[in-house]
Short mmCIF file of C-alpha atoms in Angstrom, two decimals:
data_model
loop_
_atom_site.label_atom_id
_atom_site.label_comp_id
_atom_site.label_asym_id
_atom_site.label_seq_id
_atom_site.Cartn_x
_atom_site.Cartn_y
_atom_site.Cartn_z
CA UNK A 1 -3.51 -4.84 28.98
CA UNK A 2 0.19 -4.79 28.09
CA UNK A 3 1.08 -8.04 29.93
CA UNK A 4 -1.80 -9.82 28.16
CA UNK A 5 -0.67 -8.46 24.82
CA UNK A 6 2.91 -9.57 25.46
CA UNK A 7 1.75 -13.10 26.25
CA UNK A 8 -0.19 -13.36 23.02
CA UNK A 9 2.00 -11.69 20.43
CA UNK A 10 5.66 -12.22 21.33
CA UNK A 11 7.66 -13.74 18.46
CA UNK A 12 8.01 -17.51 18.05
CA UNK A 13 5.65 -18.28 20.92
CA UNK A 14 2.82 -20.84 20.92
CA UNK A 15 0.17 -18.23 21.75
CA UNK A 16 1.34 -16.04 18.89
CA UNK A 17 1.28 -18.95 16.47
CA UNK A 18 -2.26 -19.86 17.50
CA UNK A 19 -3.52 -16.26 17.28
CA UNK A 20 -1.96 -15.51 13.90
CA UNK A 21 -2.96 -18.90 12.52
CA UNK A 22 -6.56 -18.31 13.62
CA UNK A 23 -6.67 -14.82 12.08
CA UNK A 24 -5.24 -16.11 8.81
CA UNK A 25 -7.68 -19.01 8.73
CA UNK A 26 -4.88 -21.34 7.70
CA UNK A 27 -1.79 -23.04 9.05
CA UNK A 28 0.77 -20.55 10.21
CA UNK A 29 3.29 -19.21 7.74
CA UNK A 30 6.46 -19.01 9.80
CA UNK A 31 7.70 -15.64 8.60
CA UNK A 32 4.71 -13.88 10.14
CA UNK A 33 5.75 -15.11 13.59
CA UNK A 34 9.46 -14.63 13.20
CA UNK A 35 9.17 -11.09 14.55
CA UNK A 36 6.47 -8.85 15.93
CA UNK A 37 6.95 -6.26 13.19
CA UNK A 38 5.77 -8.75 10.56
CA UNK A 39 2.60 -9.38 12.56
CA UNK A 40 2.01 -5.64 12.95
CA UNK A 41 2.44 -5.08 9.20
CA UNK A 42 0.37 -8.05 8.08
CA UNK A 43 -2.68 -6.99 10.11
CA UNK A 44 -2.01 -3.23 9.75
CA UNK A 45 -1.97 -2.71 13.54
CA UNK A 46 -1.09 0.97 13.73
CA UNK A 47 -1.75 1.22 17.46
CA UNK A 48 0.70 -1.62 18.14
CA UNK A 49 3.34 -0.07 15.88
CA UNK A 50 2.98 3.13 17.91
CA UNK A 51 3.33 1.21 21.19
CA UNK A 52 6.45 -0.56 19.96
CA UNK A 53 8.10 2.62 18.73
CA UNK A 54 7.44 4.31 22.06
CA UNK A 55 9.40 1.53 23.80
CA UNK A 56 6.60 0.70 26.24
CA UNK A 57 7.49 -3.00 26.23
CA UNK A 58 10.83 -4.75 26.45
CA UNK A 59 9.35 -7.94 25.00
CA UNK A 60 7.77 -6.34 21.95
CA UNK A 61 10.90 -5.10 20.25
CA UNK A 62 11.15 -2.73 17.30
CA UNK A 63 12.75 -4.06 14.14
CA UNK A 64 11.13 -2.07 11.35
CA UNK A 65 13.50 -1.62 8.42
CA UNK A 66 13.19 0.64 5.34
CA UNK A 67 12.70 -2.35 3.06
CA UNK A 68 9.40 -3.13 4.81
CA UNK A 69 7.62 -0.17 3.14
CA UNK A 70 6.69 -2.01 -0.10
CA UNK A 71 4.85 -4.57 2.04
CA UNK A 72 3.38 -1.98 4.42
CA UNK A 73 1.57 -0.08 1.64
CA UNK A 74 -0.16 -3.26 0.43
CA UNK A 75 -1.74 -3.75 3.86
CA UNK A 76 -3.31 -0.34 4.40
CA UNK A 77 -2.55 3.05 5.89
CA UNK A 78 -2.45 2.70 9.68
CA UNK A 79 1.09 1.34 10.12
CA UNK A 80 2.33 3.43 7.21
CA UNK A 81 1.08 6.63 8.86
CA UNK A 82 2.77 5.73 12.16
CA UNK A 83 6.09 4.91 10.51
CA UNK A 84 6.26 8.00 8.31
CA UNK A 85 5.41 10.30 11.23
CA UNK A 86 8.14 8.85 13.44
CA UNK A 87 11.37 10.91 13.52
CA UNK A 88 13.43 7.70 13.41
CA UNK A 89 12.08 7.01 9.91
CA UNK A 90 12.61 10.50 8.48
CA UNK A 91 15.40 9.24 6.19
CA UNK A 92 13.36 6.39 4.75
CA UNK A 93 12.92 6.89 1.01
CA UNK A 94 9.68 6.49 -0.92
CA UNK A 95 10.82 4.38 -3.85
CA UNK A 96 9.09 3.58 -7.13
CA UNK A 97 8.33 0.11 -5.77
CA UNK A 98 6.49 1.61 -2.78
CA UNK A 99 4.32 3.81 -5.02
CA UNK A 100 3.61 0.99 -7.48
CA UNK A 101 2.70 -1.44 -4.70
CA UNK A 102 0.25 1.08 -3.27
CA UNK A 103 -1.33 1.40 -6.70
CA UNK A 104 -1.89 -2.36 -6.93
CA UNK A 105 -3.09 -3.08 -3.39
CA UNK A 106 -6.45 -4.77 -2.92
CA UNK A 107 -9.70 -3.05 -2.03
CA UNK A 108 -9.23 0.43 -0.47
CA UNK A 109 -5.86 -0.39 1.07
CA UNK A 110 -3.84 1.05 -1.79
CA UNK A 111 -5.96 4.17 -2.09
CA UNK A 112 -5.60 4.89 1.63
CA UNK A 113 -1.86 4.18 1.54
CA UNK A 114 -1.42 6.49 -1.44
CA UNK A 115 -3.20 9.27 0.46
CA UNK A 116 -0.79 8.87 3.37
CA UNK A 117 2.24 8.87 1.05
CA UNK A 118 1.06 12.12 -0.50
CA UNK A 119 0.22 13.66 2.86
CA UNK A 120 3.51 12.75 4.53
CA UNK A 121 6.05 12.61 1.69
CA UNK A 122 4.48 14.39 -1.26
CA UNK A 123 7.80 15.70 -2.54
CA UNK A 124 9.24 12.17 -2.74
CA UNK A 125 6.37 10.48 -4.57
CA UNK A 126 7.27 9.91 -8.23
CA UNK A 127 4.47 8.88 -10.56
CA UNK A 128 6.15 6.77 -13.25
CA UNK A 129 4.63 5.17 -16.34
CA UNK A 130 4.72 1.77 -14.62
CA UNK A 131 2.79 3.16 -11.65
CA UNK A 132 0.16 4.70 -13.94
CA UNK A 133 -0.18 1.44 -15.85
CA UNK A 134 -1.02 -0.49 -12.68
CA UNK A 135 -3.42 2.26 -11.58
CA UNK A 136 -5.21 2.13 -14.93
CA UNK A 137 -5.40 -1.67 -14.73
CA UNK A 138 -6.63 -1.74 -11.12
CA UNK A 139 -10.14 -3.19 -11.33
CA UNK A 140 -11.05 -2.33 -7.73
CA UNK A 141 -9.95 1.23 -6.94
CA UNK A 142 -8.10 2.35 -10.06
CA UNK A 143 -10.53 5.18 -10.79
CA UNK A 144 -10.28 6.55 -7.24
CA UNK A 145 -6.48 6.34 -7.18
CA UNK A 146 -6.22 8.08 -10.55
CA UNK A 147 -8.54 10.85 -9.32
CA UNK A 148 -6.28 11.29 -6.30
CA UNK A 149 -3.15 11.50 -8.46
CA UNK A 150 -4.75 13.95 -10.87
CA UNK A 151 -5.81 16.11 -7.95
CA UNK A 152 -2.47 16.15 -6.12
CA UNK A 153 0.21 15.20 -8.67
CA UNK A 154 -1.26 16.39 -11.96
CA UNK A 155 2.09 17.68 -13.25
CA UNK A 156 3.58 14.18 -12.89
CA UNK A 157 0.75 12.33 -14.64
CA UNK A 158 1.79 11.73 -18.25
CA UNK A 159 -0.54 9.48 -20.20
CA UNK A 160 1.23 7.11 -22.59
CA UNK A 161 -0.06 4.46 -24.95
CA UNK A 162 0.70 1.78 -22.34
CA UNK A 163 -1.46 3.59 -19.79
CA UNK A 164 -4.33 3.90 -22.27
CA UNK A 165 -4.07 0.22 -23.18
CA UNK A 166 -4.19 -0.73 -19.49
CA UNK A 167 -7.28 1.43 -18.97
CA UNK A 168 -8.95 0.01 -22.07
CA UNK A 169 -8.32 -3.49 -20.75
CA UNK A 170 -9.80 -2.77 -17.32
CA UNK A 171 -13.01 -4.81 -17.30
CA UNK A 172 -14.52 -3.13 -14.24
CA UNK A 173 -13.75 0.58 -14.54
CA UNK A 174 -11.99 1.03 -17.86
CA UNK A 175 -14.65 3.31 -19.26
CA UNK A 176 -14.57 5.62 -16.22
CA UNK A 177 -10.75 5.72 -16.19
CA UNK A 178 -10.61 6.52 -19.90
CA UNK A 179 -13.22 9.21 -19.30
CA UNK A 180 -11.01 10.83 -16.66
CA UNK A 181 -8.00 10.70 -18.94
CA UNK A 182 -9.73 12.04 -22.05
CA UNK A 183 -11.51 14.81 -20.13
CA UNK A 184 -8.27 16.06 -18.59
CA UNK A 185 -7.41 19.56 -19.81
CA UNK A 186 -4.01 20.70 -20.94
CA UNK A 187 -2.63 17.50 -22.46
CA UNK A 188 -3.42 15.91 -25.81
CA UNK A 189 -3.94 12.16 -25.67
CA UNK A 190 -3.56 10.08 -28.81
CA UNK A 191 -5.89 7.08 -28.97
CA UNK A 192 -3.93 4.63 -31.09
CA UNK A 193 -5.10 1.59 -33.01
CA UNK A 194 -3.70 -0.70 -30.30
CA UNK A 195 -5.79 1.07 -27.68
CA UNK A 196 -8.94 0.71 -29.77
CA UNK A 197 -8.17 -2.99 -30.34
CA UNK A 198 -7.71 -3.50 -26.59
CA UNK A 199 -10.99 -1.76 -25.86
CA UNK A 200 -12.82 -3.77 -28.52
CA UNK A 201 -11.43 -7.04 -27.16
CA UNK A 202 -12.83 -6.28 -23.70
CA UNK A 203 -16.35 -5.42 -24.77
#
């Protein structure tokens, strides 16, 4: 299997360009072929990330860098889990950008990535106002991500007017998100005039 894989995914090779172009359904964007790591991240190929990190192939080289994490979390959880479990990446920091990108990722990708971040690096995850704003505005999985944060990082979740406005403006799940916030014990939440205006504008 490994020789076949090497023929079809080595960087800057015709076979790689054809395969990636076919999967994307569009003409190839060069940066996704420039190195194998970009391909692994784009398609969230955790098994291939593991193979590369184990050094099982001389042609599929490892070039993961810490600054890839903001992109990794937008693609899902498989590669993220492999990277964070690897001893070589133990010094990689979970920045605010990484957390915020996970909160904005499409479909379930961000929710799954956030779970891995909390499982592997819970002590490094910082839930800022900006992160909560994007969670509250997330029309796909915002409710689920907020539930996860309230369950595992409740002491870091501070609801501000900006967060409430973002929730009120969420056309898909704003009501459910506001319900979670207002039902939360132990913290008083002030519903301001701006929040009410935002909610009224979205009705």
